[in-house]
Each structure stands twice: as C-alpha cells, then as structure tokens.
PDB file of C-alpha atoms in Angstrom:
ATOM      1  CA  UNK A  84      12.459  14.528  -5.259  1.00  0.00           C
ATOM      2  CA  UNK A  85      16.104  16.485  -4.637  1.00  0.00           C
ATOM      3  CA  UNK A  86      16.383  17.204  -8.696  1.00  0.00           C
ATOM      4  CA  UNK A  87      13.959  17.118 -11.488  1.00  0.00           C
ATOM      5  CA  UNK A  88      13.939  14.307 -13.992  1.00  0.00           C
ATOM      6  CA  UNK A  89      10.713  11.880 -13.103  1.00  0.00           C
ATOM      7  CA  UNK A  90       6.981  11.767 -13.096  1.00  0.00           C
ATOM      8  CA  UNK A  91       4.258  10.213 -12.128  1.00  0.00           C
ATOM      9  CA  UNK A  92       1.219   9.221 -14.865  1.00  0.00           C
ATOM     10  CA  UNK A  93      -2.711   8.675 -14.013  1.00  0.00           C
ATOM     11  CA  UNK A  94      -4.670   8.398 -15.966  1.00  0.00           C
ATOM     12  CA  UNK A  95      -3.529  10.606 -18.878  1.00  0.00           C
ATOM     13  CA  UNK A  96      -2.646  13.165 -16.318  1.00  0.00           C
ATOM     14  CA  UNK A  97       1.662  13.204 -16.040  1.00  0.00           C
ATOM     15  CA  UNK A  98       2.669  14.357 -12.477  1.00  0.00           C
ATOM     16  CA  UNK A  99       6.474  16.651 -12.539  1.00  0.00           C
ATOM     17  CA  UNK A 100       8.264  15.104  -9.663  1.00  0.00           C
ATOM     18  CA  UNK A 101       9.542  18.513  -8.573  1.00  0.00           C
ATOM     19  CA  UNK A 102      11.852  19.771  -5.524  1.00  0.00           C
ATOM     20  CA  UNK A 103       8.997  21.988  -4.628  1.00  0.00           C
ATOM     21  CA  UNK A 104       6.355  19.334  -3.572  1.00  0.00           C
ATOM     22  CA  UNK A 105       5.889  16.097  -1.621  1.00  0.00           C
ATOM     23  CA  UNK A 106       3.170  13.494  -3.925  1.00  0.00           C
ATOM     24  CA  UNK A 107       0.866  10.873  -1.799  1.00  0.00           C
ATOM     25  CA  UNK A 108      -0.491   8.061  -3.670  1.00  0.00           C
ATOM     26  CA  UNK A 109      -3.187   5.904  -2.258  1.00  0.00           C
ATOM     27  CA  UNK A 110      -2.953   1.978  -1.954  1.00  0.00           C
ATOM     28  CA  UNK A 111      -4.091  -0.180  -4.915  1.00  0.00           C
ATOM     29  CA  UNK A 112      -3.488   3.216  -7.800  1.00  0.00           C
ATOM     30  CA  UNK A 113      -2.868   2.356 -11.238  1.00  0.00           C
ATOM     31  CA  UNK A 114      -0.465   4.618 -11.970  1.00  0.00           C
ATOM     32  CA  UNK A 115       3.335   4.554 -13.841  1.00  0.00           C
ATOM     33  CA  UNK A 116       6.568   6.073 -13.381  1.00  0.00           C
ATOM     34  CA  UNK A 117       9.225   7.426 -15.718  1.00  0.00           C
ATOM     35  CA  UNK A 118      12.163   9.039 -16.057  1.00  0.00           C
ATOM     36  CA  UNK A 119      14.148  11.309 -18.533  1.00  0.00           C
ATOM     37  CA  UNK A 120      17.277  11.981 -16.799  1.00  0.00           C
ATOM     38  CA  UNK A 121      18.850  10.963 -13.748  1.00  0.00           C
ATOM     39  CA  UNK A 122      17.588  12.292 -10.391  1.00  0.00           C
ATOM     40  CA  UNK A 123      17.645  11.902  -7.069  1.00  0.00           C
ATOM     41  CA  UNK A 124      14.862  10.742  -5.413  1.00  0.00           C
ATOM     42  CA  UNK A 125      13.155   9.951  -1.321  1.00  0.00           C
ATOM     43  CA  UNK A 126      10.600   7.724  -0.911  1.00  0.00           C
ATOM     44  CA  UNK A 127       8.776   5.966   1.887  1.00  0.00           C
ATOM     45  CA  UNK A 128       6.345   2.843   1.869  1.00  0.00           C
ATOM     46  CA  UNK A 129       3.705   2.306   4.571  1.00  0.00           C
ATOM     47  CA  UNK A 130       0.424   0.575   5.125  1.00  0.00           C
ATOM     48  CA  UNK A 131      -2.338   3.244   5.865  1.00  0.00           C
ATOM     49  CA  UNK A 132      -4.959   2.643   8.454  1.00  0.00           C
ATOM     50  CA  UNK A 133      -8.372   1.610   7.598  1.00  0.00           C
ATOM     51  CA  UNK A 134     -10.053   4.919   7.361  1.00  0.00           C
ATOM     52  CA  UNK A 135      -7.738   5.649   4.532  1.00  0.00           C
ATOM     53  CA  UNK A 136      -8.971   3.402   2.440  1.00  0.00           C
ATOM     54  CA  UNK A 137     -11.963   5.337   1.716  1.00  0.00           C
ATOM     55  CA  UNK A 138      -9.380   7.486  -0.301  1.00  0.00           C
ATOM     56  CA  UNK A 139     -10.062   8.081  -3.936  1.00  0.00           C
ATOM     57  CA  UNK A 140      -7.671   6.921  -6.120  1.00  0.00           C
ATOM     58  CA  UNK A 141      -5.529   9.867  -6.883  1.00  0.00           C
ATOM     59  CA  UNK A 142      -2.255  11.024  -6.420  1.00  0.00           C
ATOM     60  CA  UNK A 143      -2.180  14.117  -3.931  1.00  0.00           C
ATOM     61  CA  UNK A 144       0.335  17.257  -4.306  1.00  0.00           C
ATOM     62  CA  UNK A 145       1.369  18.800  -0.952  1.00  0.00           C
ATOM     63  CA  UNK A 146       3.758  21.488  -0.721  1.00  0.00           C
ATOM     64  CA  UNK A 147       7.276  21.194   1.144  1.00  0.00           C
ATOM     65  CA  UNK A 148       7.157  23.085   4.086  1.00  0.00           C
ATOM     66  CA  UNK A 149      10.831  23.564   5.962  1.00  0.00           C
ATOM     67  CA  UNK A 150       9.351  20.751   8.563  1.00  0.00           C
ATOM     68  CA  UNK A 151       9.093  18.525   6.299  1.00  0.00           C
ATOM     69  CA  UNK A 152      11.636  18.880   4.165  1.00  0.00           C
ATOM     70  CA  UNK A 153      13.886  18.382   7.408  1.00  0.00           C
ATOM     71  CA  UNK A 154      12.713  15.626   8.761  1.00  0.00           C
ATOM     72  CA  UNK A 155      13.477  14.406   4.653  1.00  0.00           C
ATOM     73  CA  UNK A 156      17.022  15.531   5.334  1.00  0.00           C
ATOM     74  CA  UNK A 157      17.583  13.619   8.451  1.00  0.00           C
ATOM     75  CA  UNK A 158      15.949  10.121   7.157  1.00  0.00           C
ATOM     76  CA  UNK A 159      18.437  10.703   3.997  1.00  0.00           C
ATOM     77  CA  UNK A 160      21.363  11.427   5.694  1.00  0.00           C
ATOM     78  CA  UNK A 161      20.975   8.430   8.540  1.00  0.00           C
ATOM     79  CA  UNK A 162      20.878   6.219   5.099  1.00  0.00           C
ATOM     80  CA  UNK A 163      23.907   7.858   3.405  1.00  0.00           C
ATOM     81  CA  UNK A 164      26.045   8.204   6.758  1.00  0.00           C
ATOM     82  CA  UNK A 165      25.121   4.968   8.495  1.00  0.00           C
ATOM     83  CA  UNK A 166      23.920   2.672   6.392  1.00  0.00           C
ATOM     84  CA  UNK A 167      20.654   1.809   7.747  1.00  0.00           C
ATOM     85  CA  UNK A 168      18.055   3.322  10.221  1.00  0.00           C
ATOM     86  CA  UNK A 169      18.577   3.798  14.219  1.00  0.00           C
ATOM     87  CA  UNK A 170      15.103   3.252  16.148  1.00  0.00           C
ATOM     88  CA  UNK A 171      14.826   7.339  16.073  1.00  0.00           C
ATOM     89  CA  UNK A 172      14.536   7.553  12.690  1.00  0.00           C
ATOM     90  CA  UNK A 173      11.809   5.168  12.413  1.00  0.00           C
ATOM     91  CA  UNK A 174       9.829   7.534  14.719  1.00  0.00           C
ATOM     92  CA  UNK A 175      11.047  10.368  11.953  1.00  0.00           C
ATOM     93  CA  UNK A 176       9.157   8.774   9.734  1.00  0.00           C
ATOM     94  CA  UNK A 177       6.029   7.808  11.524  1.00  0.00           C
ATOM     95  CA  UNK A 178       6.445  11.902  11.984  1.00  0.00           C
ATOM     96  CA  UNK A 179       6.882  12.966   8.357  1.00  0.00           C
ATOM     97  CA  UNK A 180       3.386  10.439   7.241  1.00  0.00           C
ATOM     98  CA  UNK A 181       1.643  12.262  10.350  1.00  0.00           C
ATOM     99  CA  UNK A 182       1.988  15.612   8.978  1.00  0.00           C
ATOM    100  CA  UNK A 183       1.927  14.730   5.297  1.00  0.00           C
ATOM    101  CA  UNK A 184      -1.445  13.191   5.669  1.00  0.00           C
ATOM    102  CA  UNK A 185      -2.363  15.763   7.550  1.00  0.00           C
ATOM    103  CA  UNK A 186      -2.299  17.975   4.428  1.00  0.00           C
ATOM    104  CA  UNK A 187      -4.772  15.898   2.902  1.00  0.00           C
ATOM    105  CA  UNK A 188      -7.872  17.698   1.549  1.00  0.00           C
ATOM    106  CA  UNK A 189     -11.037  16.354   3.048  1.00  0.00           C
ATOM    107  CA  UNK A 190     -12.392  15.829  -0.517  1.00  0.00           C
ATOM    108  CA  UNK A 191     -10.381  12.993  -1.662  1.00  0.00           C
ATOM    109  CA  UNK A 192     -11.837  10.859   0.670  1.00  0.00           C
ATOM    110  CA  UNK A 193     -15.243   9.344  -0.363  1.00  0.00           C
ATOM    111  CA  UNK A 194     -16.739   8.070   3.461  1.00  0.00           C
ATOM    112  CA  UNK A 195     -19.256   5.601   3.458  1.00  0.00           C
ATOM    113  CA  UNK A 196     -20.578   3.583   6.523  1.00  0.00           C
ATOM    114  CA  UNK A 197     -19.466   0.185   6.367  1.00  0.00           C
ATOM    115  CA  UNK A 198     -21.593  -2.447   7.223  1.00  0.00           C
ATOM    116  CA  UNK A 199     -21.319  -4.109  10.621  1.00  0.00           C
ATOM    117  CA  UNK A 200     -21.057  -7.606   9.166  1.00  0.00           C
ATOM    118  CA  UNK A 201     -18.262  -6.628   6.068  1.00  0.00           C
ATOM    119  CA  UNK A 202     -16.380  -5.327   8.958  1.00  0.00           C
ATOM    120  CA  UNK A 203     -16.301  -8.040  11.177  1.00  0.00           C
ATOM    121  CA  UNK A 204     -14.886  -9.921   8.375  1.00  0.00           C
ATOM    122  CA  UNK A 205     -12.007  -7.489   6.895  1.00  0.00           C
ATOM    123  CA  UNK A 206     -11.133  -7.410  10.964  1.00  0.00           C
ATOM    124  CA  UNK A 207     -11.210 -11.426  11.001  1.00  0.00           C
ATOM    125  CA  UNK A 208      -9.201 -11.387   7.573  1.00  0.00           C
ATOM    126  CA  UNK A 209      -6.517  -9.424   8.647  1.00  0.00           C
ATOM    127  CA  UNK A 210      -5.701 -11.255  11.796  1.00  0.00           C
ATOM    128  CA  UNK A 211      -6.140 -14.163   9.932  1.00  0.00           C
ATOM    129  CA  UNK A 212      -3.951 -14.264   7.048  1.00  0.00           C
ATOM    130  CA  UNK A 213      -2.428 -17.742   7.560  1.00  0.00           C
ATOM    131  CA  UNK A 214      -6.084 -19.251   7.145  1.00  0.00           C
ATOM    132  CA  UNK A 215      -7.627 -20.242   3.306  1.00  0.00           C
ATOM    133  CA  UNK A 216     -11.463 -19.702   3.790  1.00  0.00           C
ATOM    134  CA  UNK A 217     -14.410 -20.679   1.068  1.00  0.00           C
ATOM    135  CA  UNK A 218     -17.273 -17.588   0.301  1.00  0.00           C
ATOM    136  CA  UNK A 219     -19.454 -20.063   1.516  1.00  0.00           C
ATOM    137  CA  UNK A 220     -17.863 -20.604   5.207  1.00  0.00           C
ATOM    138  CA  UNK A 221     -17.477 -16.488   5.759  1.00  0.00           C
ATOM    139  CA  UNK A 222     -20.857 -16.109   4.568  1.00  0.00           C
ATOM    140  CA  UNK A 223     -21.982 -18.369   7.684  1.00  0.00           C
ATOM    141  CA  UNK A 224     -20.091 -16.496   9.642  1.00  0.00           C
ATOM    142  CA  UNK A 225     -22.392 -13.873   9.418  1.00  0.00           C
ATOM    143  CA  UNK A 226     -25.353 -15.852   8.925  1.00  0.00           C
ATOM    144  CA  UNK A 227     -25.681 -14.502   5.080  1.00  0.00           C
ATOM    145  CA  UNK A 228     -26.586 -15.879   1.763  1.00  0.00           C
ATOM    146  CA  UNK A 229     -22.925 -16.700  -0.155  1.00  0.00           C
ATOM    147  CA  UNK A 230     -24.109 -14.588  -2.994  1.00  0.00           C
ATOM    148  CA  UNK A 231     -26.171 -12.218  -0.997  1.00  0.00           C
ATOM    149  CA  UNK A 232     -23.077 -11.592   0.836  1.00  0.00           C
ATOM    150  CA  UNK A 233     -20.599 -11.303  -1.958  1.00  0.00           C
ATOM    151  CA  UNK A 234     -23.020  -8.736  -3.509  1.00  0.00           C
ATOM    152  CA  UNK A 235     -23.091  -6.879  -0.275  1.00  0.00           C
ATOM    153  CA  UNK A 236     -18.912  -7.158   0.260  1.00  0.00           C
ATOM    154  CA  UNK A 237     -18.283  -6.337  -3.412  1.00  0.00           C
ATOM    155  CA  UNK A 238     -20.602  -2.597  -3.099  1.00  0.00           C
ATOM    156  CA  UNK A 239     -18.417  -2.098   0.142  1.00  0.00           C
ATOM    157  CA  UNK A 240     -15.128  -2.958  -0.105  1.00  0.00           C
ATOM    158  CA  UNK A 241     -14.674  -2.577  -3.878  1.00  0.00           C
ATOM    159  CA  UNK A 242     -13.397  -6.290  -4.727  1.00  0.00           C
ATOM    160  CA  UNK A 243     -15.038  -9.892  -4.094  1.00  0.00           C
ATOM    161  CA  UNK A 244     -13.850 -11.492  -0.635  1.00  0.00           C
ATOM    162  CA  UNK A 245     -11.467 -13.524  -2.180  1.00  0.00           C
ATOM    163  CA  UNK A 246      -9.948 -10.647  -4.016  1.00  0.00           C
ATOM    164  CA  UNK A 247      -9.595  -8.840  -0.798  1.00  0.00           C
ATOM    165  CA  UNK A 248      -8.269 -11.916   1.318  1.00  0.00           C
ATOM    166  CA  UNK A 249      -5.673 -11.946  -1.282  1.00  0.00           C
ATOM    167  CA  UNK A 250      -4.567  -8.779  -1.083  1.00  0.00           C
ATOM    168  CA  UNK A 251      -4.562  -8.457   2.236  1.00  0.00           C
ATOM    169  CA  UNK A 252      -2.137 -11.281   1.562  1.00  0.00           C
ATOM    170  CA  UNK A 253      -0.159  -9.958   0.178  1.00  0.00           C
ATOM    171  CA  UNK A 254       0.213  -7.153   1.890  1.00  0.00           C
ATOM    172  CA  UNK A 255       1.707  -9.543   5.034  1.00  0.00           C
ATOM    173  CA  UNK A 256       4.018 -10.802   2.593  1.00  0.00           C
ATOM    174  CA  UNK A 257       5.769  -7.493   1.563  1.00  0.00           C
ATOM    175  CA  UNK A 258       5.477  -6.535   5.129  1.00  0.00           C
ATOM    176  CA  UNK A 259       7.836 -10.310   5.518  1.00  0.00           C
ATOM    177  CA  UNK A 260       9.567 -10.078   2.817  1.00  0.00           C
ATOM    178  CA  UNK A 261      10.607  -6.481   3.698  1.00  0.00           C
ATOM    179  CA  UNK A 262      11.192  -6.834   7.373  1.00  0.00           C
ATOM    180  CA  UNK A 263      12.308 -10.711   8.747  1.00  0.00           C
ATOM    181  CA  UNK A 264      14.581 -12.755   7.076  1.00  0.00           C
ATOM    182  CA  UNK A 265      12.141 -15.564   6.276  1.00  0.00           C
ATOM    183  CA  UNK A 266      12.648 -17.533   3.052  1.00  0.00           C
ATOM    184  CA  UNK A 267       9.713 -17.022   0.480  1.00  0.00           C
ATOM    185  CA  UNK A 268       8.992 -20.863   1.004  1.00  0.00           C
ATOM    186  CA  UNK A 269       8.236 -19.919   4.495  1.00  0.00           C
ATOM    187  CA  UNK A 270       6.447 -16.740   3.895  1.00  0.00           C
ATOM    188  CA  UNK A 271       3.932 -19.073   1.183  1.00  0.00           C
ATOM    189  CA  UNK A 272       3.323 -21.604   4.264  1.00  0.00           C
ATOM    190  CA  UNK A 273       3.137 -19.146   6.686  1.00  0.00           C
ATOM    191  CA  UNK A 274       0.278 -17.022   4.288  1.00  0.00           C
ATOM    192  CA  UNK A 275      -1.994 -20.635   3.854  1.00  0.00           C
ATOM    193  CA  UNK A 276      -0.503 -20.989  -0.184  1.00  0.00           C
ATOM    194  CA  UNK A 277      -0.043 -24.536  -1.407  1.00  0.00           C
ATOM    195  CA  UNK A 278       3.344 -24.077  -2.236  1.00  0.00           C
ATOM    196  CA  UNK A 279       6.096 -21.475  -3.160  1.00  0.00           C
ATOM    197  CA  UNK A 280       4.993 -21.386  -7.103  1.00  0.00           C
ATOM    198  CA  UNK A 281       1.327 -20.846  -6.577  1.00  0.00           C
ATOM    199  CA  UNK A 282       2.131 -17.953  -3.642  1.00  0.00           C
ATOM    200  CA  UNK A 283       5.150 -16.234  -6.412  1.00  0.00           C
ATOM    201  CA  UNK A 284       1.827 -16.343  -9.008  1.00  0.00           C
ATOM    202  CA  UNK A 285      -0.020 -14.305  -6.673  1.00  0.00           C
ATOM    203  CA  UNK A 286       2.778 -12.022  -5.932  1.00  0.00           C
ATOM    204  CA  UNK A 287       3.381 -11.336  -8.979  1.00  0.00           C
ATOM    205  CA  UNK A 288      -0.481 -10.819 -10.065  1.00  0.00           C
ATOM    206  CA  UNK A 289      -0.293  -7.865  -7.315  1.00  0.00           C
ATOM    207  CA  UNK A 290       2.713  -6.453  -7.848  1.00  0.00           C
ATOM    208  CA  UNK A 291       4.064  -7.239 -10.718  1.00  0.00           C
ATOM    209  CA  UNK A 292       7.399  -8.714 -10.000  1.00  0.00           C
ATOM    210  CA  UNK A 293       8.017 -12.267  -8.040  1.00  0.00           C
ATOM    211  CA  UNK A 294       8.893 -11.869  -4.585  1.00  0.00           C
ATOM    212  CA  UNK A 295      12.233 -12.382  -5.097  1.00  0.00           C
ATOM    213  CA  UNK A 296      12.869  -9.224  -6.725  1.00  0.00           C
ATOM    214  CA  UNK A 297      10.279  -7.403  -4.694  1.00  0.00           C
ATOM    215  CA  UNK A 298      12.717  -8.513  -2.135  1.00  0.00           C
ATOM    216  CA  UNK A 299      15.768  -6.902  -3.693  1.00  0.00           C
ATOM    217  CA  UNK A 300      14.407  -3.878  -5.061  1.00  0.00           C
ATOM    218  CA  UNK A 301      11.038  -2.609  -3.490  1.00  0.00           C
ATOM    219  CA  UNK A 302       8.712  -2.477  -6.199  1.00  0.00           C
ATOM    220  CA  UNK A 303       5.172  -0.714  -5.117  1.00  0.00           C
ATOM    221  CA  UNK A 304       3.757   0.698  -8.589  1.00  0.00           C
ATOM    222  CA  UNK A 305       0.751  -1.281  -9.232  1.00  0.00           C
ATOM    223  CA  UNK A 306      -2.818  -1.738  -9.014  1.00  0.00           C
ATOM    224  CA  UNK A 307      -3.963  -4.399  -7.118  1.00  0.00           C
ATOM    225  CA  UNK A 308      -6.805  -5.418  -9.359  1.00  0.00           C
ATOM    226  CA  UNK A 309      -5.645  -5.332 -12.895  1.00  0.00           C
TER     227      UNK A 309
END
C-alpha cells in the first residue's frame, strides 16, 4: 500500500497494510480485508507454480526494497498514464513476483514428496479442464481402488479429487473471465458444466461472488474450501 488505512485478518492475527512492506498470501487462504479510511492501494493476481503449493497458509511480510518499490512505480504509473498495460510491463511484473518470492523464508513451505500416481493425475487435470471425470474412472487410470485412491489423493493434495478438479476449474475460469472476452455461457461449456447456473454456483462456492462480478471487479479473498 501507498497510505495506511487497510489490513489484512488470519486467523485472529490483523495484518497493518503499511507503506513499509510488500504482504504475499498463498492460494486457497482464509483470510479478510478491511478498511478504516481511504487508501491507496497496488495489487497483483497470479497463479503460482506447483511447488508453491506446498506453502503454508499464511500471509508473508517482506520488506520494500528501492527495486521493488520501482518496479511498483512503473506498473502504477503505465495504469494511471495509459490506461492499460504495454507487453513490457507484463514482463515488470513477472519481475516484481520473481524477486518477491524470492524473499520467501524457506520455512513456510511444508515439502512433501508427492506420489507418482497423484501427480500424474493433477498433471492430467490441469490440461484437462474441459473434461467431467467420475472417482471411479481416475482411479483406473492408475490402476487403484476408488476409495483407496481418494484416501491416498486426500493425504496429498489436501482436498478429495473432485474438490481439486473443481478448483482447478475454476481457476481456468478467472484466468477467462479475466483475460478473453468469452461470455460466461461459453466459459461454463468450455469448463464441462451443464449449464451457465450450475457453473455461476460453483463460482460463487469458490469465490464468493458470481462470475459476473468477479468479472467487473476482481474479487480474490477467499478460501477455496469453506
């Protein structure tokens, strides 16, 4: 944040968003923000690679060094003076994530070896997202027991297969709803959902708002499983 005036809360712990420091929050946290005053406030939204999800959930402080609080400057002023983003700045911020994460302390992150046959399937999942798929069917795919194998995907990934498939989901559809100009009835079809109603039930489940206003606002606060 530019000025003071917002937090972050987890649980029971209330986060200052102040000038001075630059807050990560891993994918899927349940945590809220509030305000008490106006301020003025940068954000930026990406998908982290795989490895990161091994991150415990918890909302990281990392100081502002000049670098990054100039590559800040530039992203802000390419959105006040032009309107929009020119390919550079998109390299900006693939520069400003680099070096935040790289400020990451190694003892947030909670590594586990993942087995061989979990990841085959999170790797078939997300290049699959258009596809609906039983327990019993991805099981096979493995040559598993269905329950043996939603016991075993549950312990490693933290959520049943369907839970994940979902959310993987719906992470394509913010991705779409962020970055083409599809209509949500084509986003539902294109993400295997019976119809426009059932996929905005998801949405909303996930992120709580529809996709319509996700679309209009950007909403990310919420935890994936509640």
């Amino acid at each position: 944040n530019y000025t003071t005036g917002a937090e972050l809360s987890l649980r029971r712990r209330k986060f200052k968003l102040d000038p001075q420091n630059i807050y990560l929050v891993p994918p899927d946290t349940p945590c809220m923000a509030s305000f008490r005053k106006p301020f003025l406030h940068f954000y930026l939204h990406f998908i982290a690679p795989p490895i990161l999800t091994d991150w415990r959930r918890d909302i990281v402080r990392i100081s502002r060094t000049r670098r990054l609080l100039s590559l800040i400057d530039s992203l802000v002023k390419a959105i006040k003076l032009e309107g929009g983003f020119h390919p550079v700045d998109f390299s900006k911020m693939m520069l400003l994530v680099i070096e935040n994460l790289e400020h990451v302390p190694y003892e947030v992150f909670e590594f586990h070896r993942q087995d061989k046959r979990v990841s085959q399937l999170v790797d078939w999942m997300r290049n699959t997202t258009s596809k609906k798929i039983s327990n019993q069917a991805l099981a096979g795919m493995v040559a598993m027991n269905p329950n043996a194998f939603i016991r075993l995907f549950k312990e490693q990934v933290g959520a049943t297969p369907q839970e994940f498939f979902l959310k993987i989901k719906i992470e394509e559809a913010c991705r779409l709803l962020h970055h083409t100009r599809m209509s949500i009835d084509e986003i539902a079809e294109s993400l295997g959902f019976c119809d426009r109603y059932h996929f905005s039930r998801v949405f909303k489940k996930f992120r709580s708002v529809g996709p319509a206003t996700f679309r209009k606002t950007g909403c990310f606060w919420e935890d994936s499983f509640s």
